[in-house]
Amino acid sequence: MSRKVIPIQVEGEAQPMAGKPKWLKVRAPMSKEYKSIAEMMRKLKLNTVCEEASCPNIGGCWKQGSATFMILGRVCTRTCAFCDVATGRPDPVDADEPVNLAKAVAEIGLKHVVITSVDRDDLRDGGAGHYAEVIRELKARQPDVTIEILTPDFQRKPESCLNTIIEAGPDIFNHNLETVPRLYRSVRPGARYFTSLRLLQRAKELDPGVVTKSGIMVGLGEERDEVLQVLDDMREANIDILTIGQYLRPSAKHHPVMKYWSPEEFDELKYLAEKKGFGMVASGPLVRSSFHADEVFRALKLKSKRN
């Protein structure tokens, strides 16, 4: 497997930050649940974004029996400056992955499963058909499990790719905008802001009943007003759930941290986002896309019933 070398182009004049503040320090994973899930993933030849993207919450989530599966291999065709997933030539798609993933969900005892993937620009449909197979297999074997998917943008792929996924019936369709438009060139050079925004909007148009979700990182050099504009854009696209977290630099080859936002600033963003009309908001230094995903989804459903 090849590892990527990222050409970093930092926008603006701010200087990179040194040293994490105390609220970002987490314990290394040591629980028996963590070891058990790790062993099972190896046995079934499955990947998790928890491991591949060096998520800081892996210890806590795996201890609670929660994991985010990463399908379509471990090698991405994109080179994003924030991401720790390997870049290079991907392996062929594993036809057994849908069945093995459903087995893992049953063995862990998940009630809510999150599925994401690397970008597969090498595939004609970007991997949409494989997503649909995974969803259908889960529904057939675990009909009570709610399914959340976090997809690529399917840029330069047929519009039917999104239709294929939505027709399979996920409960939540998630795609992250990641950052503000101004920083896309340096942070997410293979993507386009309005392509990602339109994908989320189309998902809701295709199935008004699907819950849409997106997230951004802060600390990459964005301004507060830029973040608020992204939130407005998301609401215009009828996005239901929002996640906001602190960007953490995986290595010296990745984009530097330009600012550590304080817990109080995250609380303010949560307050403002709720005022803008998001159904649910998770905002905090260690929040990631799948952060307490099951709890957030249940809370949204309960809120909807009350309204």
CSV table of C-alpha atoms in Angstrom, one decimal:
chain,number,residue,atom,x,y,z
A,1,MET,CA,0.0,0.0,0.0
A,2,SER,CA,1.3,3.4,-0.9
A,3,ARG,CA,1.1,6.4,1.4
A,4,LYS,CA,0.4,9.8,0.1
A,5,VAL,CA,2.7,12.8,0.0
A,6,ILE,CA,0.6,15.9,0.3
A,7,PRO,CA,1.6,19.3,-1.3
A,8,ILE,CA,0.5,21.7,1.4
A,9,GLN,CA,-0.7,25.1,0.4
A,10,VAL,CA,-1.8,27.1,3.4
A,11,GLU,CA,-4.2,29.9,2.8
A,12,GLY,CA,-3.8,33.2,4.7
A,13,GLU,CA,-1.1,34.6,7.0
A,14,ALA,CA,-1.9,32.8,10.2
A,15,GLN,CA,0.9,30.6,11.7
A,16,PRO,CA,0.4,26.9,12.5
A,17,MET,CA,-0.4,26.1,16.1
A,18,ALA,CA,1.9,24.2,18.4
A,19,GLY,CA,0.8,21.8,21.2
A,20,LYS,CA,-2.7,20.5,21.8
A,21,PRO,CA,-4.8,22.1,24.5
A,22,LYS,CA,-5.9,19.9,27.4
A,23,TRP,CA,-9.4,19.4,26.2
A,24,LEU,CA,-8.1,17.5,23.1
A,25,LYS,CA,-6.1,14.9,25.0
A,26,VAL,CA,-7.6,11.4,25.0
A,27,ARG,CA,-6.5,8.0,26.4
A,28,ALA,CA,-5.0,5.4,24.2
A,29,PRO,CA,-7.5,2.5,23.4
A,30,MET,CA,-6.9,-0.4,25.9
A,31,SER,CA,-10.3,-2.0,26.6
A,32,LYS,CA,-11.1,-5.6,26.0
A,33,GLU,CA,-13.9,-4.5,23.7
A,34,TYR,CA,-11.4,-2.6,21.5
A,35,LYS,CA,-9.2,-5.7,21.2
A,36,SER,CA,-12.1,-7.9,20.4
A,37,ILE,CA,-13.5,-5.7,17.6
A,38,ALA,CA,-10.0,-5.2,16.2
A,39,GLU,CA,-9.5,-9.0,16.0
A,40,MET,CA,-12.9,-9.5,14.4
A,41,MET,CA,-12.2,-6.9,11.7
A,42,ARG,CA,-9.0,-8.7,10.8
A,43,LYS,CA,-10.7,-12.0,10.7
A,44,LEU,CA,-13.5,-10.8,8.3
A,45,LYS,CA,-11.1,-8.6,6.3
A,46,LEU,CA,-13.0,-5.5,7.1
A,47,ASN,CA,-11.7,-1.9,7.5
A,48,THR,CA,-12.9,0.9,9.8
A,49,VAL,CA,-12.4,4.6,9.3
A,50,CYS,CA,-11.8,4.7,13.0
A,51,GLU,CA,-8.4,3.1,12.4
A,52,GLU,CA,-7.6,4.3,8.9
A,53,ALA,CA,-8.3,7.9,9.6
A,54,SER,CA,-6.7,7.9,13.1
A,55,CYS,CA,-9.9,9.0,14.9
A,56,PRO,CA,-9.3,10.2,18.4
A,57,ASN,CA,-12.5,8.7,19.6
A,58,ILE,CA,-11.7,5.1,18.7
A,59,GLY,CA,-11.1,3.9,22.2
A,60,GLY,CA,-14.4,5.2,23.6
A,61,CYS,CA,-16.5,4.2,20.6
A,62,TRP,CA,-15.2,0.7,20.4
A,63,LYS,CA,-15.6,0.2,24.1
A,64,GLN,CA,-19.3,1.0,23.6
A,65,GLY,CA,-19.5,-1.5,20.7
A,66,SER,CA,-19.7,1.2,18.0
A,67,ALA,CA,-17.7,1.3,14.9
A,68,THR,CA,-17.7,3.0,11.5
A,69,PHE,CA,-17.0,0.6,8.6
A,70,MET,CA,-15.0,1.7,5.6
A,71,ILE,CA,-15.9,-0.2,2.5
A,72,LEU,CA,-14.3,-0.3,-1.0
A,73,GLY,CA,-10.8,-0.9,0.3
A,74,ARG,CA,-8.2,1.0,2.3
A,75,VAL,CA,-6.6,3.1,-0.5
A,76,CYS,CA,-8.2,6.3,-1.8
A,77,THR,CA,-7.9,7.9,-5.2
A,78,ARG,CA,-7.9,11.4,-3.7
A,79,THR,CA,-5.2,13.3,-1.9
A,80,CYS,CA,-6.9,15.6,0.7
A,81,ALA,CA,-4.6,17.5,2.9
A,82,PHE,CA,-6.4,16.7,6.1
A,83,CYS,CA,-6.9,12.9,5.8
A,84,ASP,CA,-4.8,10.1,7.1
A,85,VAL,CA,-6.2,7.4,4.7
A,86,ALA,CA,-3.6,6.0,2.3
A,87,THR,CA,-3.7,7.3,-1.3
A,88,GLY,CA,-2.6,5.2,-4.3
A,89,ARG,CA,-3.9,2.5,-6.7
A,90,PRO,CA,-6.8,0.8,-5.0
A,91,ASP,CA,-7.3,-3.0,-4.8
A,92,PRO,CA,-10.2,-4.7,-6.6
A,93,VAL,CA,-13.5,-4.4,-4.8
A,94,ASP,CA,-14.1,-7.3,-2.4
A,95,ALA,CA,-17.3,-9.1,-3.5
A,96,ASP,CA,-17.6,-10.7,-0.1
A,97,GLU,CA,-17.5,-7.4,1.8
A,98,PRO,CA,-21.4,-6.9,2.1
A,99,VAL,CA,-21.9,-10.4,3.7
A,100,ASN,CA,-18.8,-10.0,6.0
A,101,LEU,CA,-19.9,-6.6,7.1
A,102,ALA,CA,-23.4,-7.9,7.9
A,103,LYS,CA,-21.8,-10.7,10.0
A,104,ALA,CA,-19.7,-8.2,11.9
A,105,VAL,CA,-22.8,-6.0,12.6
A,106,ALA,CA,-24.6,-9.0,14.0
A,107,GLU,CA,-21.6,-10.1,16.1
A,108,ILE,CA,-21.0,-6.7,17.6
A,109,GLY,CA,-24.7,-6.3,18.2
A,110,LEU,CA,-25.1,-2.9,16.6
A,111,LYS,CA,-28.5,-1.2,16.4
A,112,HIS,CA,-27.2,1.6,14.2
A,113,VAL,CA,-24.4,1.1,11.7
A,114,VAL,CA,-22.3,3.8,9.9
A,115,ILE,CA,-20.7,2.9,6.6
A,116,THR,CA,-18.3,5.1,4.7
A,117,SER,CA,-15.6,4.6,2.1
A,118,VAL,CA,-12.6,5.8,0.3
A,119,ASP,CA,-13.1,7.8,-2.9
A,120,ARG,CA,-13.0,5.4,-5.9
A,121,ASP,CA,-12.6,7.6,-8.9
A,122,ASP,CA,-11.3,4.6,-10.7
A,123,LEU,CA,-14.7,2.9,-10.7
A,124,ARG,CA,-17.3,3.8,-13.4
A,125,ASP,CA,-20.0,4.4,-10.7
A,126,GLY,CA,-17.6,5.5,-8.0
A,127,GLY,CA,-18.6,2.5,-5.9
A,128,ALA,CA,-22.3,3.4,-5.7
A,129,GLY,CA,-23.4,-0.1,-6.7
A,130,HIS,CA,-21.3,-1.6,-3.9
A,131,TYR,CA,-22.8,0.8,-1.4
A,132,ALA,CA,-26.3,-0.4,-2.5
A,133,GLU,CA,-25.2,-4.1,-2.1
A,134,VAL,CA,-24.0,-3.4,1.4
A,135,ILE,CA,-27.3,-1.7,2.3
A,136,ARG,CA,-29.4,-4.5,0.9
A,137,GLU,CA,-27.4,-7.2,2.6
A,138,LEU,CA,-27.7,-5.4,6.0
A,139,LYS,CA,-31.5,-5.0,5.5
A,140,ALA,CA,-31.9,-8.7,4.6
A,141,ARG,CA,-29.8,-10.0,7.5
A,142,GLN,CA,-30.4,-7.3,10.1
A,143,PRO,CA,-33.8,-5.7,9.4
A,144,ASP,CA,-33.9,-3.8,12.7
A,145,VAL,CA,-30.6,-2.0,12.2
A,146,THR,CA,-30.7,1.6,11.1
A,147,ILE,CA,-28.2,2.4,8.4
A,148,GLU,CA,-26.2,5.6,8.0
A,149,ILE,CA,-23.9,6.0,5.0
A,150,LEU,CA,-21.2,8.6,4.6
A,151,THR,CA,-20.4,8.7,0.8
A,152,PRO,CA,-17.9,10.3,-1.5
A,153,ASP,CA,-19.1,13.2,-3.8
A,154,PHE,CA,-19.3,11.0,-7.0
A,155,GLN,CA,-17.9,13.9,-8.9
A,156,ARG,CA,-17.8,13.4,-12.7
A,157,LYS,CA,-19.9,10.3,-12.3
A,158,PRO,CA,-23.4,9.6,-13.7
A,159,GLU,CA,-26.3,11.2,-11.7
A,160,SER,CA,-27.7,7.7,-11.5
A,161,CYS,CA,-25.1,6.8,-8.9
A,162,LEU,CA,-26.9,8.7,-6.2
A,163,ASN,CA,-30.2,7.2,-7.4
A,164,THR,CA,-28.7,3.7,-7.0
A,165,ILE,CA,-27.8,4.4,-3.3
A,166,ILE,CA,-31.0,6.2,-2.3
A,167,GLU,CA,-33.2,3.4,-3.9
A,168,ALA,CA,-31.4,0.9,-1.6
A,169,GLY,CA,-33.0,2.7,1.3
A,170,PRO,CA,-30.4,4.1,3.8
A,171,ASP,CA,-31.9,5.8,6.8
A,172,ILE,CA,-29.3,8.6,6.8
A,173,PHE,CA,-27.4,10.0,3.9
A,174,ASN,CA,-24.2,11.8,5.0
A,175,HIS,CA,-21.6,13.6,3.0
A,176,ASN,CA,-19.2,16.0,4.6
A,177,LEU,CA,-18.5,19.5,3.2
A,178,GLU,CA,-15.4,19.4,5.4
A,179,THR,CA,-14.4,23.1,5.2
A,180,VAL,CA,-15.3,26.5,3.8
A,181,PRO,CA,-15.2,27.2,0.0
A,182,ARG,CA,-12.1,29.4,0.1
A,183,LEU,CA,-10.0,26.5,1.5
A,184,TYR,CA,-11.1,23.8,-0.9
A,185,ARG,CA,-8.1,24.3,-3.2
A,186,SER,CA,-5.6,23.7,-0.4
A,187,VAL,CA,-7.6,21.3,1.8
A,188,ARG,CA,-9.7,19.3,-0.5
A,189,PRO,CA,-8.3,19.9,-4.0
A,190,GLY,CA,-10.0,17.0,-5.7
A,191,ALA,CA,-13.5,18.1,-4.7
A,192,ARG,CA,-15.8,21.1,-5.4
A,193,TYR,CA,-17.8,22.8,-2.7
A,194,PHE,CA,-21.0,23.2,-4.7
A,195,THR,CA,-20.8,19.7,-6.1
A,196,SER,CA,-20.9,18.3,-2.5
A,197,LEU,CA,-23.7,20.7,-1.5
A,198,ARG,CA,-25.8,19.7,-4.5
A,199,LEU,CA,-25.3,16.0,-3.8
A,200,LEU,CA,-26.9,16.5,-0.4
A,201,GLN,CA,-29.7,18.5,-1.8
A,202,ARG,CA,-30.4,15.9,-4.5
A,203,ALA,CA,-30.5,13.1,-1.9
A,204,LYS,CA,-33.3,14.9,-0.1
A,205,GLU,CA,-35.1,15.6,-3.4
A,206,LEU,CA,-34.9,11.9,-4.4
A,207,ASP,CA,-36.3,10.8,-1.0
A,208,PRO,CA,-37.8,13.5,1.2
A,209,GLY,CA,-37.9,10.9,4.0
A,210,VAL,CA,-34.2,10.3,4.1
A,211,VAL,CA,-32.3,12.1,6.9
A,212,THR,CA,-29.4,14.2,5.4
A,213,LYS,CA,-26.3,15.0,7.4
A,214,SER,CA,-23.1,16.8,6.8
A,215,GLY,CA,-20.1,18.1,8.8
A,216,ILE,CA,-17.2,20.5,8.8
A,217,MET,CA,-13.8,20.8,10.6
A,218,VAL,CA,-12.6,24.0,12.0
A,219,GLY,CA,-9.0,25.0,12.7
A,220,LEU,CA,-7.8,24.9,9.0
A,221,GLY,CA,-7.7,28.7,8.6
A,222,GLU,CA,-11.4,29.5,8.2
A,223,GLU,CA,-13.0,32.7,9.5
A,224,ARG,CA,-16.1,32.6,11.7
A,225,ASP,CA,-18.2,34.4,9.2
A,226,GLU,CA,-17.2,31.8,6.5
A,227,VAL,CA,-18.3,29.0,8.8
A,228,LEU,CA,-21.7,30.7,9.4
A,229,GLN,CA,-22.1,31.0,5.6
A,230,VAL,CA,-21.5,27.3,5.2
A,231,LEU,CA,-24.2,26.6,7.8
A,232,ASP,CA,-26.6,28.9,5.8
A,233,ASP,CA,-25.8,27.0,2.6
A,234,MET,CA,-26.5,23.7,4.4
A,235,ARG,CA,-29.9,24.8,5.5
A,236,GLU,CA,-30.7,26.0,2.0
A,237,ALA,CA,-30.0,22.4,1.0
A,238,ASN,CA,-32.3,21.1,3.7
A,239,ILE,CA,-29.6,19.3,5.6
A,240,ASP,CA,-31.0,17.8,8.9
A,241,ILE,CA,-28.0,16.9,11.0
A,242,LEU,CA,-24.8,18.9,11.4
A,243,THR,CA,-21.5,17.9,13.0
A,244,ILE,CA,-18.6,20.4,13.8
A,245,GLY,CA,-15.3,19.3,15.1
A,246,GLN,CA,-11.7,20.4,15.6
A,247,TYR,CA,-9.2,19.5,12.8
A,248,LEU,CA,-6.2,17.5,14.2
A,249,ARG,CA,-3.1,17.2,12.1
A,250,PRO,CA,-2.3,13.5,11.4
A,251,SER,CA,1.3,14.1,10.5
A,252,ALA,CA,3.8,16.8,9.5
A,253,LYS,CA,2.9,16.1,5.9
A,254,HIS,CA,-0.7,17.2,6.4
A,255,HIS,CA,-2.2,20.6,6.6
A,256,PRO,CA,-1.2,22.4,9.8
A,257,VAL,CA,-3.6,23.4,12.5
A,258,MET,CA,-4.1,27.1,12.2
A,259,LYS,CA,-6.3,27.5,15.4
A,260,TYR,CA,-7.6,25.4,18.2
A,261,TRP,CA,-11.2,26.5,18.7
A,262,SER,CA,-12.2,26.5,22.4
A,263,PRO,CA,-15.1,24.5,23.9
A,264,GLU,CA,-17.0,27.8,24.4
A,265,GLU,CA,-16.6,28.6,20.7
A,266,PHE,CA,-18.0,25.2,19.8
A,267,ASP,CA,-20.9,25.8,22.1
A,268,GLU,CA,-21.6,29.1,20.4
A,269,LEU,CA,-21.6,27.4,16.9
A,270,LYS,CA,-24.0,24.8,18.2
A,271,TYR,CA,-26.4,27.5,19.5
A,272,LEU,CA,-26.2,29.5,16.2
A,273,ALA,CA,-26.7,26.3,14.1
A,274,GLU,CA,-29.8,25.4,16.1
A,275,LYS,CA,-31.2,28.9,15.6
A,276,LYS,CA,-30.7,28.4,11.9
A,277,GLY,CA,-33.0,25.4,12.0
A,278,PHE,CA,-30.9,22.2,12.0
A,279,GLY,CA,-32.7,19.3,13.5
A,280,MET,CA,-29.7,18.1,15.5
A,281,VAL,CA,-26.3,19.6,16.0
A,282,ALA,CA,-23.2,17.9,17.5
A,283,SER,CA,-20.5,20.5,18.0
A,284,GLY,CA,-17.3,20.0,20.0
A,285,PRO,CA,-13.5,19.6,19.8
A,286,LEU,CA,-13.6,15.8,19.4
A,287,VAL,CA,-16.8,15.6,17.4
A,288,ARG,CA,-16.5,13.6,14.2
A,289,SER,CA,-19.0,12.5,11.5
A,290,SER,CA,-20.0,9.3,13.4
A,291,PHE,CA,-19.7,10.8,16.9
A,292,HIS,CA,-22.5,9.2,18.9
A,293,ALA,CA,-24.3,8.7,15.6
A,294,ASP,CA,-26.9,6.4,17.0
A,295,GLU,CA,-27.8,8.8,19.8
A,296,VAL,CA,-28.0,11.8,17.5
A,297,PHE,CA,-30.3,9.9,15.1
A,298,ARG,CA,-32.6,8.7,17.9
A,299,ALA,CA,-32.8,12.2,19.3
A,300,LEU,CA,-33.7,13.6,15.9
A,301,LYS,CA,-36.5,11.1,15.5
A,302,LEU,CA,-37.8,11.8,19.0
A,303,LYS,CA,-37.7,15.6,18.3
A,304,SER,CA,-39.6,15.1,15.1
A,305,LYS,CA,-42.4,13.1,16.8
A,306,ARG,CA,-42.8,15.9,19.4
A,307,ASN,CA,-43.1,18.5,16.6
